[in-house]
Amino acid sequence: MTENEILKNAFGHLGQAGNIVLPPGHDCAAVETAGGLLLIGTADQLIEGIHYEKGTAPAKIARKLLARNLSDIAASGGAGRLFALCTVALGGEEDCGKWFGQFFRALGREASRWKVSVCGGDIARNARNGNTVLALSLFGETSRKKLCRRSGARPGDILFATGEFGNSFKSGHHLDFTPRLEEAEFLSGRYTNTMIDTSDGLLLDAGRIAEASGLGIRLDTAMIPFRKGATLESALGEGEDYELLFAVREERSRALTRNWPFRTSLTPVGSFAKIAKGSIISSDGEDLLAKFAKGYDHFGGGK
Amino acid sequence: MTENEILKNAFGHLGQAGNIVLPPGHDCAAVETAGGLLLIGTADQLIEGIHYEKGTAPAKIARKLLARNLSDIAASGGAGRLFALCTVALGGEEDCGKWFGQFFRALGREASRWKVSVCGGDIARNARNGNTVLALSLFGETSRKKLCRRSGARPGDILFATGEFGNSFKSGHHLDFTPRLEEAEFLSGRYTNTMIDTSDGLLLDAGRIAEASGLGIRLDTAMIPFRKGATLESALGEGEDYELLFAVREERSRALTRNWPFRTSLTPVGSFAKIAKGSIISSDGEDLLAKFAKGYDHFGGGK
């Protein structure tokens, strides 16, 4: 059973209240408060031995933990000031005081860089022989106008990508990437409301916005920007790129390219089409999901 | 180094923004949004082998995970509709589909009982040989009038407790307690704004509101209601009772007792006094913290 399937089943058990604007299954949840504000929230975890190697410096772990969650906030269109709650079950024979000192110093530094207030949480020693497991949740205010979903692409829309793809693990990119919050702030509501971040691999994540939009994607693999050392296979399927994929109306795409104010690269990598829902086809008609997608499924399933 | 000391050091590294109304070190964080709403948020974890025994039914784990966090919300005065984000790193050889089915069914049931919308999160398999670690965060709106802190008690205030104390682990109370949300909703803003929940033991937690208020407490140990099978020692120091301790002005305490509408017991167990800050003294002048407090410190430190 894949994570997607488990989650689909699981969320079936959870009653959906009327004030949930973005339900489970998106990068962030969005809810409306009684006071009429739109809040977005997300929670993600890091597991020693899965998301980072044993022995990774606490500062790098802190950075990735926050950035991973910020990438989800970016994919939902961004938010104003964010609040974070952090939990840590510390494993191994680490010196608690030293470990937490380094961890929180780095978390504080990264948090102020991104205007995140770390306002609470819980720390504990894991059980004997347990590994370190961390979770962080973020919540903040956004606007309906800026809120991005996975759905909403139309036939002919251009699929754009920020940054580069592939070779994330070996290059260390997965530990020190920059979440695309500024880019999302620029894009959301102005050029797109259909966006996702690529944590599970370009193909799997592109497939998700295609599926949610009821369309397929024609992907121009020759256009995909590679990270140093990347192969086409790793660029399409390895994951942990934490770049943004988003749909832009064809008539707006030239203005976007012209007005793009960032050093981060911006590349049109394909277009949405009325082909099999959720499919991704190469320029010469090959089914890319079938050929390449291994993605990153935490339950070993793949799509 | 105790959890308190680690957290005090850690939070020194985190820049405090002006819009944090309740900073780290309370049961909940409270923050003010740009839109002027007061949000409270809390995050807590459950660790297999520490907070529950291996083999505990997923439904019981779900229940405790939510209730533990709701108890923190109650201690801060409660909130309107709450939103939850849940992360799970599933260990062992569990059948993922079955485990998560049972877990989320129970989580959904408990969540709707308490008007909590579970709106997102992340699930993953833990690394090989890893134990199960769960975290849940809750956030929602509250009012300044109802917000409860640990500080604010005055000399002569009566210390009240809900429910019973001691023998929480053996009796299974720690897995199936009822968070005191309704009681908190009734109390906060009307009878008290100084409150804590007793997760770490009556003495340690009473000591915390005494310390935050710059006072000590004269505790009438003969008044403390015991859970079945409890001793004075376990009632004072074992923890995981998840009851409320709160300060009420002496002149309001009779009205509170008269108007209390719940079946949950309500007991005056002591009073605040200008004695050593954070101290807890018995009727015959004994230092109870020195004698009994072992509390529940996740880093093995004690107070």
PDB file of C-alpha atoms in Angstrom, chain A residues 22-242:
ATOM      1  CA  LEU A  22      -7.995  22.906   1.501  1.00  0.00           C
ATOM      2  CA  PRO A  23      -8.501  19.369   2.810  1.00  0.00           C
ATOM      3  CA  PRO A  24      -5.822  16.723   3.511  1.00  0.00           C
ATOM      4  CA  GLY A  25      -4.003  15.722   0.341  1.00  0.00           C
ATOM      5  CA  HIS A  26      -2.570  19.154  -0.421  1.00  0.00           C
ATOM      6  CA  ASP A  27       0.815  20.546   0.552  1.00  0.00           C
ATOM      7  CA  CYS A  28      -0.890  22.619   3.219  1.00  0.00           C
ATOM      8  CA  ALA A  29      -4.262  22.569   4.867  1.00  0.00           C
ATOM      9  CA  ALA A  30      -6.259  25.778   4.679  1.00  0.00           C
ATOM     10  CA  VAL A  31      -8.986  26.555   7.169  1.00  0.00           C
ATOM     11  CA  GLU A  32     -11.250  29.476   7.818  1.00  0.00           C
ATOM     12  CA  THR A  33     -11.512  30.731  11.376  1.00  0.00           C
ATOM     13  CA  ALA A  34     -14.707  32.000  12.969  1.00  0.00           C
ATOM     14  CA  GLY A  35     -13.116  35.444  12.691  1.00  0.00           C
ATOM     15  CA  GLY A  36     -13.008  35.011   8.891  1.00  0.00           C
ATOM     16  CA  LEU A  37      -9.251  34.671   8.489  1.00  0.00           C
ATOM     17  CA  LEU A  38      -7.793  32.097   6.162  1.00  0.00           C
ATOM     18  CA  LEU A  39      -5.062  30.109   7.896  1.00  0.00           C
ATOM     19  CA  ILE A  40      -2.756  27.655   6.227  1.00  0.00           C
ATOM     20  CA  GLY A  41      -0.931  24.989   8.130  1.00  0.00           C
ATOM     21  CA  THR A  42       1.437  22.150   7.379  1.00  0.00           C
ATOM     22  CA  ALA A  43       3.370  19.557   9.352  1.00  0.00           C
ATOM     23  CA  ASP A  44       6.238  17.401   8.185  1.00  0.00           C
ATOM     24  CA  GLN A  45       8.755  15.161   9.867  1.00  0.00           C
ATOM     25  CA  LEU A  46      12.417  14.217   9.537  1.00  0.00           C
ATOM     26  CA  ILE A  47      13.524  10.731  10.464  1.00  0.00           C
ATOM     27  CA  GLU A  48      17.154   9.825  11.137  1.00  0.00           C
ATOM     28  CA  GLY A  49      18.137   7.072   8.732  1.00  0.00           C
ATOM     29  CA  ILE A  50      15.495   8.069   6.182  1.00  0.00           C
ATOM     30  CA  HIS A  51      15.574  11.815   5.626  1.00  0.00           C
ATOM     31  CA  TYR A  52      19.147  12.258   6.790  1.00  0.00           C
ATOM     32  CA  GLU A  53      22.096  10.053   7.701  1.00  0.00           C
ATOM     33  CA  LYS A  54      23.034   9.268  11.285  1.00  0.00           C
ATOM     34  CA  GLY A  55      25.752  11.724  12.315  1.00  0.00           C
ATOM     35  CA  THR A  56      24.369  14.700  10.364  1.00  0.00           C
ATOM     36  CA  ALA A  57      25.045  17.952  12.238  1.00  0.00           C
ATOM     37  CA  PRO A  58      22.079  19.209  14.318  1.00  0.00           C
ATOM     38  CA  ALA A  59      22.293  22.557  12.488  1.00  0.00           C
ATOM     39  CA  LYS A  60      21.755  20.844   9.125  1.00  0.00           C
ATOM     40  CA  ILE A  61      18.841  18.853  10.505  1.00  0.00           C
ATOM     41  CA  ALA A  62      17.221  22.033  11.855  1.00  0.00           C
ATOM     42  CA  ARG A  63      17.658  23.736   8.526  1.00  0.00           C
ATOM     43  CA  LYS A  64      16.130  20.896   6.532  1.00  0.00           C
ATOM     44  CA  LEU A  65      13.243  20.460   8.970  1.00  0.00           C
ATOM     45  CA  LEU A  66      12.217  24.082   8.603  1.00  0.00           C
ATOM     46  CA  ALA A  67      12.924  24.325   4.870  1.00  0.00           C
ATOM     47  CA  ARG A  68      10.868  21.221   4.073  1.00  0.00           C
ATOM     48  CA  ASN A  69       7.846  22.769   5.735  1.00  0.00           C
ATOM     49  CA  LEU A  70       8.479  26.181   4.190  1.00  0.00           C
ATOM     50  CA  SER A  71       8.529  24.518   0.792  1.00  0.00           C
ATOM     51  CA  ASP A  72       4.989  23.267   1.458  1.00  0.00           C
ATOM     52  CA  ILE A  73       3.917  26.764   2.492  1.00  0.00           C
ATOM     53  CA  ALA A  74       5.460  28.129  -0.715  1.00  0.00           C
ATOM     54  CA  ALA A  75       3.602  25.553  -2.818  1.00  0.00           C
ATOM     55  CA  SER A  76       0.321  26.737  -1.306  1.00  0.00           C
ATOM     56  CA  GLY A  77       1.051  30.313  -2.299  1.00  0.00           C
ATOM     57  CA  GLY A  78       2.925  31.508   0.775  1.00  0.00           C
ATOM     58  CA  ALA A  79       1.732  33.269   3.887  1.00  0.00           C
ATOM     59  CA  GLY A  80       2.562  36.287   6.000  1.00  0.00           C
ATOM     60  CA  ARG A  81       4.306  35.809   9.326  1.00  0.00           C
ATOM     61  CA  LEU A  82       4.464  32.117  10.194  1.00  0.00           C
ATOM     62  CA  PHE A  83       4.390  30.357  13.542  1.00  0.00           C
ATOM     63  CA  ALA A  84       6.196  27.098  14.181  1.00  0.00           C
ATOM     64  CA  LEU A  85       5.802  24.323  16.732  1.00  0.00           C
ATOM     65  CA  CYS A  86       8.617  21.787  16.899  1.00  0.00           C
ATOM     66  CA  THR A  87       8.838  18.336  18.499  1.00  0.00           C
ATOM     67  CA  VAL A  88      11.980  16.241  18.866  1.00  0.00           C
ATOM     68  CA  ALA A  89      12.433  12.685  20.110  1.00  0.00           C
ATOM     69  CA  LEU A  90      16.210  12.576  20.462  1.00  0.00           C
ATOM     70  CA  GLY A  91      17.771   9.156  19.941  1.00  0.00           C
ATOM     71  CA  GLY A  92      21.243   7.736  20.295  1.00  0.00           C
ATOM     72  CA  GLU A  93      23.863   8.642  22.812  1.00  0.00           C
ATOM     73  CA  GLU A  94      23.829  12.335  21.971  1.00  0.00           C
ATOM     74  CA  ASP A  95      24.725  14.871  24.653  1.00  0.00           C
ATOM     75  CA  CYS A  96      21.281  16.452  25.040  1.00  0.00           C
ATOM     76  CA  GLY A  97      22.386  19.895  26.097  1.00  0.00           C
ATOM     77  CA  LYS A  98      24.934  20.200  23.307  1.00  0.00           C
ATOM     78  CA  TRP A  99      22.709  18.701  20.637  1.00  0.00           C
ATOM     79  CA  PHE A 100      19.722  20.899  21.452  1.00  0.00           C
ATOM     80  CA  GLY A 101      21.943  23.957  21.777  1.00  0.00           C
ATOM     81  CA  GLN A 102      23.243  23.504  18.232  1.00  0.00           C
ATOM     82  CA  PHE A 103      19.824  22.510  16.915  1.00  0.00           C
ATOM     83  CA  PHE A 104      17.889  25.442  18.349  1.00  0.00           C
ATOM     84  CA  ARG A 105      20.598  27.961  17.503  1.00  0.00           C
ATOM     85  CA  ALA A 106      20.349  26.941  13.838  1.00  0.00           C
ATOM     86  CA  LEU A 107      16.552  26.725  13.957  1.00  0.00           C
ATOM     87  CA  GLY A 108      16.398  30.244  15.389  1.00  0.00           C
ATOM     88  CA  ARG A 109      18.753  31.589  12.737  1.00  0.00           C
ATOM     89  CA  GLU A 110      16.820  30.020   9.857  1.00  0.00           C
ATOM     90  CA  ALA A 111      13.480  30.971  11.387  1.00  0.00           C
ATOM     91  CA  SER A 112      14.323  34.655  11.612  1.00  0.00           C
ATOM     92  CA  ARG A 113      15.609  34.580   8.037  1.00  0.00           C
ATOM     93  CA  TRP A 114      12.138  33.487   6.932  1.00  0.00           C
ATOM     94  CA  LYS A 115      10.108  35.522   9.456  1.00  0.00           C
ATOM     95  CA  VAL A 116       8.990  32.417  11.302  1.00  0.00           C
ATOM     96  CA  SER A 117       8.315  32.632  15.051  1.00  0.00           C
ATOM     97  CA  VAL A 118       9.171  29.345  16.753  1.00  0.00           C
ATOM     98  CA  CYS A 119       6.692  29.572  19.584  1.00  0.00           C
ATOM     99  CA  GLY A 120       6.540  26.163  21.216  1.00  0.00           C
ATOM    100  CA  GLY A 121       6.804  22.419  21.017  1.00  0.00           C
ATOM    101  CA  ASP A 122       8.009  19.448  22.976  1.00  0.00           C
ATOM    102  CA  ILE A 123      11.370  17.741  23.380  1.00  0.00           C
ATOM    103  CA  ALA A 124      12.043  14.289  24.804  1.00  0.00           C
ATOM    104  CA  ARG A 125      14.607  11.518  24.798  1.00  0.00           C
ATOM    105  CA  ASN A 126      13.496   8.709  22.524  1.00  0.00           C
ATOM    106  CA  ALA A 127      13.185   5.247  24.070  1.00  0.00           C
ATOM    107  CA  ARG A 128      16.341   3.164  24.429  1.00  0.00           C
ATOM    108  CA  ASN A 129      17.899   2.313  21.023  1.00  0.00           C
ATOM    109  CA  GLY A 130      15.409   4.588  19.290  1.00  0.00           C
ATOM    110  CA  ASN A 131      16.509   6.863  16.451  1.00  0.00           C
ATOM    111  CA  THR A 132      15.908  10.613  16.310  1.00  0.00           C
ATOM    112  CA  VAL A 133      12.529  11.686  14.934  1.00  0.00           C
ATOM    113  CA  LEU A 134      11.559  15.339  14.505  1.00  0.00           C
ATOM    114  CA  ALA A 135       8.378  17.065  13.436  1.00  0.00           C
ATOM    115  CA  LEU A 136       7.591  20.674  12.771  1.00  0.00           C
ATOM    116  CA  SER A 137       4.321  22.370  12.042  1.00  0.00           C
ATOM    117  CA  LEU A 138       3.826  25.816  10.588  1.00  0.00           C
ATOM    118  CA  PHE A 139       0.743  27.944  10.462  1.00  0.00           C
ATOM    119  CA  GLY A 140       0.018  31.447   9.266  1.00  0.00           C
ATOM    120  CA  GLU A 141      -2.411  33.723   7.513  1.00  0.00           C
ATOM    121  CA  THR A 142      -2.937  33.839   3.771  1.00  0.00           C
ATOM    122  CA  SER A 143      -5.519  35.220   1.363  1.00  0.00           C
ATOM    123  CA  ARG A 144      -8.000  33.407  -0.849  1.00  0.00           C
ATOM    124  CA  LYS A 145      -6.575  35.238  -3.826  1.00  0.00           C
ATOM    125  CA  LYS A 146      -3.080  33.810  -3.275  1.00  0.00           C
ATOM    126  CA  LEU A 147      -4.068  30.310  -2.166  1.00  0.00           C
ATOM    127  CA  CYS A 148      -2.695  27.662  -4.544  1.00  0.00           C
ATOM    128  CA  ARG A 149      -4.142  24.230  -5.029  1.00  0.00           C
ATOM    129  CA  ARG A 150      -3.010  21.225  -6.995  1.00  0.00           C
ATOM    130  CA  SER A 151      -6.014  21.561  -9.271  1.00  0.00           C
ATOM    131  CA  GLY A 152      -7.047  24.289 -11.687  1.00  0.00           C
ATOM    132  CA  ALA A 153      -4.730  23.851 -14.676  1.00  0.00           C
ATOM    133  CA  ARG A 154      -6.450  24.154 -18.072  1.00  0.00           C
ATOM    134  CA  PRO A 155      -5.527  22.570 -21.420  1.00  0.00           C
ATOM    135  CA  GLY A 156      -2.772  24.612 -23.059  1.00  0.00           C
ATOM    136  CA  ASP A 157      -1.409  25.982 -19.741  1.00  0.00           C
ATOM    137  CA  ILE A 158       2.364  25.968 -19.552  1.00  0.00           C
ATOM    138  CA  LEU A 159       4.060  23.918 -16.832  1.00  0.00           C
ATOM    139  CA  PHE A 160       6.893  25.944 -15.326  1.00  0.00           C
ATOM    140  CA  ALA A 161       9.597  24.808 -12.922  1.00  0.00           C
ATOM    141  CA  THR A 162      11.919  26.781 -10.687  1.00  0.00           C
ATOM    142  CA  GLY A 163      15.540  25.727 -10.203  1.00  0.00           C
ATOM    143  CA  GLU A 164      17.237  22.458 -11.097  1.00  0.00           C
ATOM    144  CA  PHE A 165      16.532  18.774 -10.703  1.00  0.00           C
ATOM    145  CA  GLY A 166      18.250  15.519  -9.800  1.00  0.00           C
ATOM    146  CA  ASN A 167      21.196  14.306  -7.728  1.00  0.00           C
ATOM    147  CA  SER A 168      19.789  15.878  -4.583  1.00  0.00           C
ATOM    148  CA  PHE A 169      21.018  13.290  -2.081  1.00  0.00           C
ATOM    149  CA  LYS A 170      24.622  12.849  -3.174  1.00  0.00           C
ATOM    150  CA  SER A 171      25.129  16.572  -3.755  1.00  0.00           C
ATOM    151  CA  GLY A 172      23.797  17.434  -0.305  1.00  0.00           C
ATOM    152  CA  HIS A 173      21.152  19.695  -1.873  1.00  0.00           C
ATOM    153  CA  HIS A 174      18.467  17.953   0.213  1.00  0.00           C
ATOM    154  CA  LEU A 175      20.096  19.401   3.363  1.00  0.00           C
ATOM    155  CA  ASP A 176      20.752  22.946   2.226  1.00  0.00           C
ATOM    156  CA  PHE A 177      18.176  23.943  -0.361  1.00  0.00           C
ATOM    157  CA  THR A 178      16.445  27.328  -0.267  1.00  0.00           C
ATOM    158  CA  PRO A 179      12.667  27.064   0.017  1.00  0.00           C
ATOM    159  CA  ARG A 180      11.028  29.003  -2.809  1.00  0.00           C
ATOM    160  CA  LEU A 181       8.979  31.306  -0.594  1.00  0.00           C
ATOM    161  CA  GLU A 182       9.938  34.553  -2.305  1.00  0.00           C
ATOM    162  CA  GLU A 183       9.226  33.070  -5.714  1.00  0.00           C
ATOM    163  CA  ALA A 184       5.867  31.751  -4.482  1.00  0.00           C
ATOM    164  CA  GLU A 185       4.982  35.138  -3.043  1.00  0.00           C
ATOM    165  CA  PHE A 186       5.644  36.662  -6.486  1.00  0.00           C
ATOM    166  CA  LEU A 187       3.783  33.957  -8.426  1.00  0.00           C
ATOM    167  CA  SER A 188       0.703  33.188  -6.363  1.00  0.00           C
ATOM    168  CA  GLY A 189      -2.483  34.983  -7.285  1.00  0.00           C
ATOM    169  CA  ARG A 190      -0.703  36.840 -10.090  1.00  0.00           C
ATOM    170  CA  TYR A 191       0.545  34.118 -12.425  1.00  0.00           C
ATOM    171  CA  THR A 192      -0.789  30.927 -10.887  1.00  0.00           C
ATOM    172  CA  ASN A 193      -3.078  29.274  -8.374  1.00  0.00           C
ATOM    173  CA  THR A 194      -2.038  25.742  -9.369  1.00  0.00           C
ATOM    174  CA  MET A 195       1.223  24.736  -7.747  1.00  0.00           C
ATOM    175  CA  ILE A 196       3.097  21.925  -5.998  1.00  0.00           C
ATOM    176  CA  ASP A 197       6.595  21.507  -4.602  1.00  0.00           C
ATOM    177  CA  THR A 198       8.738  18.639  -5.847  1.00  0.00           C
ATOM    178  CA  SER A 199       9.568  16.633  -2.772  1.00  0.00           C
ATOM    179  CA  ASP A 200       8.735  13.244  -4.281  1.00  0.00           C
ATOM    180  CA  GLY A 201      10.255  13.766  -7.725  1.00  0.00           C
ATOM    181  CA  LEU A 202       9.380  15.884 -10.741  1.00  0.00           C
ATOM    182  CA  LEU A 203       7.347  13.186 -12.452  1.00  0.00           C
ATOM    183  CA  LEU A 204       5.288  12.080  -9.451  1.00  0.00           C
ATOM    184  CA  ASP A 205       4.595  15.639  -8.363  1.00  0.00           C
ATOM    185  CA  ALA A 206       3.783  16.860 -11.880  1.00  0.00           C
ATOM    186  CA  GLY A 207       1.495  13.841 -12.156  1.00  0.00           C
ATOM    187  CA  ARG A 208      -0.335  15.000  -9.046  1.00  0.00           C
ATOM    188  CA  ILE A 209      -1.231  18.453 -10.383  1.00  0.00           C
ATOM    189  CA  ALA A 210      -2.147  16.864 -13.706  1.00  0.00           C
ATOM    190  CA  GLU A 211      -4.431  14.364 -11.976  1.00  0.00           C
ATOM    191  CA  ALA A 212      -6.001  16.973  -9.677  1.00  0.00           C
ATOM    192  CA  SER A 213      -6.683  19.141 -12.749  1.00  0.00           C
ATOM    193  CA  GLY A 214      -8.207  16.232 -14.679  1.00  0.00           C
ATOM    194  CA  LEU A 215      -5.550  16.538 -17.401  1.00  0.00           C
ATOM    195  CA  GLY A 216      -2.247  15.076 -18.544  1.00  0.00           C
ATOM    196  CA  ILE A 217       1.086  16.773 -19.215  1.00  0.00           C
ATOM    197  CA  ARG A 218       3.307  16.749 -22.301  1.00  0.00           C
ATOM    198  CA  LEU A 219       6.757  17.065 -20.794  1.00  0.00           C
ATOM    199  CA  ASP A 220       9.709  18.377 -22.800  1.00  0.00           C
ATOM    200  CA  THR A 221      12.477  16.434 -21.093  1.00  0.00           C
ATOM    201  CA  ALA A 222      15.162  18.268 -23.072  1.00  0.00           C
ATOM    202  CA  MET A 223      14.180  21.468 -21.265  1.00  0.00           C
ATOM    203  CA  ILE A 224      14.579  20.143 -17.701  1.00  0.00           C
ATOM    204  CA  PRO A 225      17.493  21.892 -15.960  1.00  0.00           C
ATOM    205  CA  PHE A 226      19.850  19.402 -14.330  1.00  0.00           C
ATOM    206  CA  ARG A 227      21.636  19.889 -11.036  1.00  0.00           C
ATOM    207  CA  LYS A 228      25.373  19.164 -11.354  1.00  0.00           C
ATOM    208  CA  GLY A 229      25.862  15.407 -11.576  1.00  0.00           C
ATOM    209  CA  ALA A 230      22.215  14.656 -12.353  1.00  0.00           C
ATOM    210  CA  THR A 231      20.997  12.187 -14.964  1.00  0.00           C
ATOM    211  CA  LEU A 232      17.587  12.355 -16.642  1.00  0.00           C
ATOM    212  CA  GLU A 233      16.498   9.501 -14.429  1.00  0.00           C
ATOM    213  CA  SER A 234      17.467  11.257 -11.186  1.00  0.00           C
ATOM    214  CA  ALA A 235      16.057  14.577 -12.406  1.00  0.00           C
ATOM    215  CA  LEU A 236      12.699  12.955 -13.089  1.00  0.00           C
ATOM    216  CA  GLY A 237      12.427  10.516 -10.234  1.00  0.00           C
ATOM    217  CA  GLU A 238      14.833  10.976  -7.350  1.00  0.00           C
ATOM    218  CA  GLY A 239      12.921  13.670  -5.490  1.00  0.00           C
ATOM    219  CA  GLU A 240      13.920  16.026  -2.665  1.00  0.00           C
ATOM    220  CA  ASP A 241      14.452  18.887  -5.140  1.00  0.00           C
ATOM    221  CA  TYR A 242      12.021  21.175  -3.301  1.00  0.00           C
TER     222      TYR A 242
END
